[in-house]
Coordinates of C-alpha atoms and ligand atoms in Angstrom, one line a residue:
X25 CA -8.0 -6.6 -21.7
X26 CA -9.6 -5.0 -18.6
X27 CA -7.0 -4.3 -15.9
X28 CA -6.9 -2.2 -12.7
X29 CA -5.6 1.3 -13.2
X30 CA -3.4 1.0 -10.2
X31 CA -1.8 -2.0 -8.6
X32 CA -2.5 -2.3 -4.9
X33 CA 0.4 -2.0 -2.5
X34 CA 1.8 -5.3 -1.3
X35 CA 4.9 -5.4 0.9
X36 CA 4.6 -8.7 2.8
X37 CA 7.8 -10.5 1.8
X38 CA 6.3 -14.0 2.4
X39 CA 3.5 -13.2 0.0
X40 CA 5.9 -11.8 -2.6
X41 CA 8.1 -14.9 -2.4
X42 CA 5.0 -17.2 -2.6
X43 CA 3.8 -15.3 -5.8
X44 CA 7.1 -14.1 -7.4
X45 CA 5.3 -13.4 -10.6
X46 CA 3.3 -10.5 -9.0
X47 CA 4.1 -7.1 -10.5
X48 CA 4.7 -5.9 -6.9
X49 CA 7.4 -8.6 -6.5
X50 CA 9.8 -7.2 -9.1
X51 CA 11.0 -4.3 -7.1
X52 CA 11.3 -6.5 -4.0
X53 CA 13.4 -9.1 -5.9
X54 CA 15.7 -6.3 -7.2
X55 CA 16.1 -5.1 -3.7
X56 CA 17.0 -8.6 -2.5
X57 CA 19.5 -8.9 -5.3
X58 CA 21.2 -5.7 -4.2
X59 CA 21.1 -6.6 -0.5
X60 CA 22.6 -10.1 -1.0
X61 CA 25.0 -9.1 -3.8
X62 CA 23.3 -11.4 -6.4
X63 CA 24.4 -10.5 -9.9
X64 CA 24.0 -12.5 -13.0
X65 CA 27.2 -14.6 -12.4
X66 CA 26.0 -15.5 -8.9
X67 CA 22.5 -16.4 -10.3
X68 CA 24.0 -18.6 -13.0
X69 CA 26.9 -20.2 -11.3
X70 CA 27.4 -18.9 -7.7
X71 CA 27.1 -21.1 -4.6
X72 CA 24.6 -18.8 -2.8
X73 CA 22.1 -19.5 -5.7
X74 CA 22.8 -23.2 -6.0
X75 CA 19.6 -24.2 -4.2
X76 CA 17.6 -21.7 -6.2
X77 CA 18.8 -23.3 -9.4
X78 CA 17.8 -26.8 -8.0
X79 CA 14.3 -25.5 -7.2
X80 CA 14.2 -23.8 -10.6
X81 CA 15.0 -27.1 -12.2
X82 CA 12.1 -28.8 -10.4
X83 CA 9.8 -25.9 -11.5
X84 CA 10.9 -26.6 -15.1
X85 CA 10.6 -30.4 -14.8
X86 CA 7.1 -30.0 -13.3
X87 CA 6.2 -27.9 -16.4
X88 CA 6.7 -30.9 -18.6
X89 CA 6.0 -33.7 -16.3
X90 CA 3.3 -32.8 -13.8
X91 CA -0.4 -32.7 -14.7
X92 CA -1.0 -30.3 -11.8
X93 CA 1.5 -27.6 -12.6
X94 CA 4.5 -26.6 -10.5
X95 CA 4.8 -28.1 -7.1
X96 CA 3.4 -25.8 -4.5
X97 CA 5.8 -26.7 -1.7
X98 CA 9.2 -25.1 -1.9
X99 CA 12.3 -26.9 -0.8
X100 CA 12.9 -24.0 1.7
X101 CA 10.9 -22.2 4.4
X102 CA 9.6 -18.9 3.0
X103 CA 9.2 -17.6 6.5
X104 CA 13.0 -17.3 6.6
X105 CA 15.0 -14.9 4.4
X106 CA 16.9 -17.8 2.9
X107 CA 13.7 -19.6 2.0
X108 CA 12.3 -16.4 0.4
X109 CA 15.5 -15.9 -1.6
X110 CA 15.3 -19.5 -2.8
X111 CA 11.7 -19.3 -4.0
X112 CA 11.9 -15.9 -5.6
X113 CA 15.2 -16.5 -7.5
X114 CA 14.2 -20.0 -8.5
X115 CA 11.2 -18.4 -10.4
X116 CA 13.4 -15.7 -11.8
X117 CA 16.0 -18.3 -13.0
X118 CA 13.4 -20.6 -14.5
X119 CA 12.0 -17.6 -16.4
X120 CA 15.4 -16.8 -17.8
X121 CA 15.8 -20.5 -18.9
X122 CA 12.5 -20.6 -20.7
X123 CA 13.3 -17.2 -22.3
X124 CA 16.7 -18.5 -23.4
X125 CA 15.0 -21.6 -25.0
X126 CA 13.4 -19.4 -27.6
X127 CA 10.6 -21.9 -27.7
X128 CA 7.2 -20.3 -27.5
X129 CA 5.5 -23.6 -26.8
X130 CA 7.7 -24.3 -23.8
X131 CA 7.1 -20.7 -22.6
X132 CA 3.4 -21.2 -22.8
X133 CA 3.6 -24.5 -21.0
X134 CA 5.7 -23.1 -18.3
X135 CA 3.3 -20.1 -17.8
X136 CA 0.5 -22.6 -17.6
X137 CA 2.3 -24.7 -14.9
X138 CA 3.1 -21.6 -12.8
X139 CA -0.4 -20.3 -13.2
X140 CA -1.8 -23.6 -12.0
X141 CA 0.4 -23.5 -9.0
X142 CA -0.8 -19.9 -8.3
X143 CA -4.4 -21.1 -8.6
X144 CA -3.9 -23.9 -6.1
X145 CA -2.4 -21.5 -3.5
X146 CA -4.9 -18.8 -4.1
X147 CA -7.9 -21.1 -3.6
X148 CA -6.8 -21.5 0.1
X149 CA -5.1 -18.1 0.7
X150 CA -8.0 -16.0 1.8
X151 CA -5.7 -13.5 3.5
X152 CA -4.2 -12.5 0.1
X153 CA -6.8 -13.4 -2.4
X154 CA -8.5 -10.0 -2.3
X155 CA -5.3 -8.0 -2.9
X156 CA -4.1 -10.4 -5.6
X157 CA -7.4 -10.4 -7.4
X158 CA -7.4 -6.6 -7.3
X159 CA -3.9 -6.7 -8.9
X160 CA -5.2 -8.5 -11.9
X161 CA -8.8 -7.7 -12.3
X162 CA -10.5 -4.4 -13.0
X163 CA -13.6 -5.1 -10.9
X164 CA -13.8 -7.7 -8.2
X165 CA -15.5 -7.6 -4.8
X166 CA -16.5 -9.9 -2.0
X167 CA -20.1 -9.6 -0.7
X168 CA -20.8 -9.7 3.0
X169 CA -22.0 -13.3 2.7
X170 CA -18.5 -14.3 1.4
X171 CA -19.6 -14.7 -2.3
X172 CA -17.3 -13.1 -4.9
X173 CA -18.6 -11.0 -7.7
X174 CA -16.6 -10.2 -10.8
X175 CA -16.9 -7.3 -13.3
X176 CA -18.6 -8.4 -16.5
X177 CA -15.7 -7.3 -18.7
X178 CA -13.2 -9.4 -16.7
X179 CA -15.5 -12.4 -16.8
X180 CA -16.2 -12.2 -20.5
X181 CA -12.5 -12.1 -21.2
X182 CA -11.5 -15.0 -18.9
X183 CA -14.3 -17.5 -18.9
X184 CA -14.3 -18.6 -22.6
X185 CA -10.9 -20.2 -22.0
X186 CA -12.4 -22.5 -19.4
X187 CA -14.5 -25.5 -20.3
X188 CA -17.8 -26.5 -18.6
X189 CA -21.3 -25.0 -18.5
X190 CA -20.8 -23.1 -15.3
X191 CA -18.5 -20.8 -17.1
X192 CA -20.9 -19.8 -19.9
X193 CA -22.4 -16.4 -19.3
X194 CA -25.9 -17.6 -20.2
X195 CA -25.7 -19.9 -17.1
X196 CA -24.5 -17.1 -14.8
X197 CA -26.3 -14.7 -12.5
X198 CA -25.5 -11.2 -13.7
X199 CA -26.5 -8.1 -11.6
X200 CA -25.7 -4.5 -12.5
X201 CA -22.6 -5.4 -14.5
X202 CA -21.4 -8.0 -12.0
X203 CA -21.2 -11.7 -12.5
X204 CA -22.0 -13.5 -9.2
X205 CA -19.7 -16.4 -8.5
X206 CA -22.1 -18.4 -6.5
X207 CA -21.1 -21.1 -4.0
X208 CA -21.7 -24.6 -5.2
X209 CA -21.4 -27.8 -3.3
X210 CA -18.5 -29.0 -5.4
X211 CA -17.1 -25.6 -6.4
X212 CA -16.8 -22.8 -3.9
X213 CA -17.0 -19.1 -4.8
X214 CA -13.3 -18.7 -3.9
X215 CA -12.3 -21.7 -6.0
X216 CA -14.1 -20.2 -8.9
X217 CA -12.3 -16.9 -8.5
X218 CA -8.9 -18.7 -8.3
X219 CA -9.8 -20.6 -11.5
X220 CA -10.6 -17.5 -13.4
X221 CA -7.5 -15.7 -12.0
X222 CA -5.4 -18.5 -13.4
X223 CA -6.2 -17.5 -16.9
X224 CA -5.0 -13.9 -16.2
X225 CA -1.9 -15.2 -14.3
X226 CA -0.9 -17.4 -17.3
X227 CA -1.3 -14.5 -19.7
X228 CA 0.9 -12.2 -17.6
X229 CA 3.6 -14.8 -16.8
X230 CA 3.7 -15.7 -20.5
X231 CA 4.0 -12.1 -21.6
X232 CA 7.0 -11.5 -19.3
X233 CA 8.8 -14.6 -20.4
X234 CA 8.3 -13.6 -24.0
X235 CA 9.8 -10.2 -23.2
X236 CA 12.8 -12.0 -21.7
X237 CA 13.1 -14.1 -24.8
X238 CA 13.0 -11.0 -27.0
X239 CA 15.7 -9.2 -25.0
X240 CA 17.9 -12.3 -24.5
X241 CA 21.5 -11.5 -25.6
X242 CA 23.6 -14.1 -27.2
X243 CA 26.1 -14.6 -24.4
X244 CA 23.4 -15.2 -21.8
X245 CA 21.5 -17.6 -24.1
X246 CA 24.8 -19.6 -24.5
X247 CA 25.5 -19.5 -20.7
X248 CA 22.0 -21.0 -20.2
X249 CA 22.5 -23.8 -22.7
X250 CA 22.8 -26.5 -20.2
X251 CA 19.4 -26.0 -18.3
X252 CA 17.8 -25.2 -21.7
X253 CA 19.1 -28.5 -23.0
X254 CA 17.8 -30.3 -20.0
X255 CA 14.2 -29.0 -20.4
X256 CA 14.1 -29.2 -24.1
X257 CA 15.5 -32.8 -24.0
X258 CA 12.8 -33.6 -21.5
X259 CA 10.1 -32.1 -23.7
X260 CA 11.5 -34.1 -26.7
X261 CA 11.3 -37.3 -24.7
X262 CA 7.7 -36.6 -23.7
X263 CA 6.4 -35.4 -27.0
X264 CA 8.3 -37.8 -29.3
X265 CA 9.0 -34.9 -31.6
X266 CA 12.6 -35.4 -31.0
X267 CA 15.1 -34.0 -33.5
X268 CA 12.6 -31.6 -35.1
X269 CA 11.8 -30.0 -31.8
X270 CA 15.3 -29.5 -30.6
X271 CA 16.6 -28.7 -34.0
X272 CA 20.3 -29.4 -33.4
X273 CA 21.5 -30.6 -36.8
X274 CA 24.8 -32.3 -37.4
X275 CA 26.5 -29.0 -38.2
X276 CA 25.8 -27.9 -34.6
X277 CA 27.4 -30.8 -32.9
X278 CA 30.6 -30.1 -30.8
X279 CA 33.9 -31.8 -31.8
X280 CA 33.8 -34.2 -28.8
X281 CA 30.4 -35.6 -30.0
X282 CA 31.6 -35.9 -33.5
X283 CA 34.8 -37.6 -32.4
X284 CA 32.9 -40.2 -30.3
X285 CA 30.5 -40.9 -33.2
X286 CA 33.4 -41.2 -35.8
X287 CA 35.4 -43.5 -33.5
X288 CA 32.5 -45.8 -32.9
X289 CA 31.7 -45.9 -36.6
X290 CA 35.3 -46.9 -37.3
X291 CA 35.1 -49.7 -34.7
X292 CA 37.4 -47.8 -32.3
X293 CA 36.7 -48.4 -28.6
X294 CA 35.3 -45.4 -26.8
X295 CA 35.7 -45.4 -23.1
X296 CA 32.8 -45.8 -20.7
X297 CA 32.7 -42.0 -19.9
X298 CA 32.7 -41.1 -23.6
X299 CA 29.8 -43.6 -24.3
X300 CA 27.7 -42.2 -21.5
X301 CA 28.4 -38.7 -22.6
X302 CA 27.5 -39.5 -26.2
X303 CA 24.2 -41.1 -25.3
X304 CA 23.3 -38.3 -22.8
X305 CA 24.2 -35.7 -25.5
X306 CA 22.0 -37.5 -28.1
X307 CA 19.1 -37.7 -25.6
X308 CA 19.4 -34.0 -24.7
X309 CA 19.4 -32.8 -28.3
X310 CA 16.4 -34.9 -29.1
X311 CA 17.6 -38.2 -30.6
X312 CA 14.9 -40.9 -30.2
X313 CA 16.4 -43.9 -28.2
X314 CA 16.6 -46.1 -31.3
X315 CA 18.7 -43.5 -33.1
X316 CA 21.0 -43.3 -30.1
X317 CA 21.4 -47.1 -30.1
X318 CA 22.4 -46.8 -33.8
X319 CA 25.3 -44.6 -32.9
X320 CA 26.9 -47.6 -31.1
X321 CA 26.5 -50.2 -33.9
X322 CA 30.1 -49.9 -35.0
X323 CA 31.5 -50.4 -31.5
X324 CA 33.8 -53.5 -31.3
X325 CA 31.7 -55.0 -28.5
X326 CA 28.3 -53.9 -29.7
X327 CA 25.3 -55.9 -28.5
X328 CA 21.8 -54.8 -29.5
X329 CA 20.2 -56.0 -26.3
X330 CA 22.8 -54.6 -23.9
X331 CA 23.0 -51.2 -25.7
X332 CA 19.2 -50.9 -25.9
X333 CA 19.0 -51.6 -22.2
X334 CA 21.7 -49.2 -21.3
X335 CA 20.4 -46.4 -23.5
X336 CA 16.9 -47.0 -22.2
X337 CA 18.1 -46.7 -18.6
X338 CA 19.9 -43.5 -19.4
X339 CA 16.8 -42.0 -21.1
X340 CA 14.6 -43.1 -18.1
X341 CA 17.0 -41.4 -15.7
X342 CA 17.1 -38.3 -17.9
X343 CA 20.9 -38.1 -17.9
X344 CA 22.3 -34.8 -19.1
X345 CA 25.8 -34.7 -20.7
X346 CA 28.9 -33.9 -18.6
X347 CA 30.8 -30.6 -19.0
X348 CA 34.1 -29.9 -20.8
X349 CA 36.1 -30.2 -17.6
X350 CA 35.1 -33.8 -17.0
X351 CA 35.4 -34.7 -20.7
X352 CA 38.9 -33.3 -20.7
X353 CA 40.0 -35.3 -17.6
X354 CA 38.5 -38.5 -19.1
X355 CA 40.2 -37.9 -22.5
X356 CA 37.0 -37.3 -24.4
X357 CA 37.6 -33.7 -25.4
X358 CA 38.5 -33.6 -29.1
X359 CA 40.5 -30.4 -29.4
X360 CA 43.7 -28.7 -28.3
X361 CA 43.9 -24.9 -27.9
X362 CA 43.7 -23.2 -31.2
X363 CA 41.9 -26.0 -33.1
X364 CA 38.3 -24.8 -32.7
X365 CA 37.2 -21.2 -32.4
X366 CA 34.2 -22.0 -30.2
X367 CA 36.0 -24.4 -27.9
X368 CA 38.7 -21.7 -27.4
X369 CA 36.1 -19.2 -26.0
X370 CA 36.6 -18.5 -22.3
X371 CA 33.0 -19.2 -21.6
X372 CA 33.0 -22.7 -23.2
X373 CA 32.6 -25.1 -20.4
X374 CA 29.8 -27.4 -21.7
X375 CA 29.2 -29.1 -25.1
X376 CA 25.6 -27.9 -25.0
X377 CA 26.9 -24.3 -25.1
X378 CA 28.6 -25.3 -28.3
X379 CA 25.4 -26.5 -29.8
X380 CA 23.5 -23.4 -28.6
X381 CA 26.1 -21.0 -30.0
X382 CA 25.9 -22.6 -33.4
X383 CA 22.1 -22.6 -33.4
X384 CA 22.0 -18.9 -32.6
X385 CA 24.6 -18.1 -35.3
X386 CA 22.6 -20.0 -37.9
X387 CA 19.4 -18.3 -36.8
X388 CA 21.0 -14.9 -37.2
X389 CA 22.4 -15.8 -40.6
X390 CA 19.0 -17.0 -41.7
X391 CA 17.4 -13.8 -40.5
X392 CA 20.0 -11.7 -42.4
X393 CA 19.3 -13.8 -45.5
X394 CA 15.6 -13.2 -45.1
X395 CA 16.1 -9.5 -44.7
X396 CA 18.3 -9.2 -47.8
X397 CA 15.8 -11.3 -49.8
X398 CA 13.0 -9.0 -48.7
X399 CA 15.1 -6.0 -49.7
X400 CA 15.6 -7.5 -53.1
X401 CA 11.9 -8.2 -53.5
X402 CA 11.2 -4.6 -52.4
X403 CA 13.7 -3.2 -55.0
X404 CA 12.2 -5.3 -57.8
Ligands
SF4_22 S1 36.2 -28.0 -25.4 FE1 34.3 -28.9 -24.7 S2 32.8 -28.7 -26.4 FE2 34.9 -28.5 -27.2 S3 35.5 -30.5 -27.8 FE3 36.3 -30.2 -25.8 S4 34.7 -31.0 -24.4 FE4 33.8 -30.7 -26.4

């Protein structure tokens, strides 16, 4: 892949916050973390980062829900330090979440959504387009008449991923190793460059998220179980691939979920909080709505119409399950200290973390089995 040998200097903090995926932004984000005392605990749970996590959530939801990629407008003003913190760390947090999902399809979709956002800003950001284009492309220049020309190698790599006759090399004007991105009435030269750049942005954003996934340690993956559950549940809703996508089998369920299911099956009344929790949990781990309704069939007051309506409402509003603290207060926790090894862990504060911890343990066991079987095959 043709790339520039050196990345141009870029120090403007507003630009770095606007394009937090830029390679020049990583040192700046690290500096901001040091300056404001932002460590992993603060990013994941601290009050300073709360708005960043909210913005990250909207970045992730746009990944699944929006046809136009991530919303361009931030919820803060990036001309202030607070707004820049929010924008930069929301990207960073969202990348951690998709990395923790260990779902390459989600990572690809997220990279696509962030790259689409980048394209839309770049198409109108003439002040920075040149430097950003030179960050990602080995040969790019703007002629004196304002028309961009791109090195042939860059164009050949990026254009096949775009549909439409204007992107086919045979239809382009090529001069001395340059492809001229002519102005068109409906497609300006700048818009063409932004569109081509989008392909490179997606690739780079995706590579970095995959690196995060590869280096994700178990405790961090578990701490991120709740936002991962939110986005995977949303994907399951949209794709109707449900249980298979999320992959949380019965063996992964936390005791509180099993308890609610068992009680309902035995005709025992489960309180309102427990019912909402169970339905939200089922939605988040990928049950289709009909399967969630089925969980309530044994309830003493079961009504097909009422339960279908309530479950439908909960799915539409994308409820996520409550944490352990609220479940304990509402008498829906199923264990006492010492009864369940995972529930006894100091980090256990959400049933989705329970699911995630079990999934990862199973995955590791499976990998170990595969390795030992390969060893046996090799010995044979
Ligand atoms: S500690 Fe949390 S995960 Fe475990 S049973 Fe209680 S509420 Fe569920």
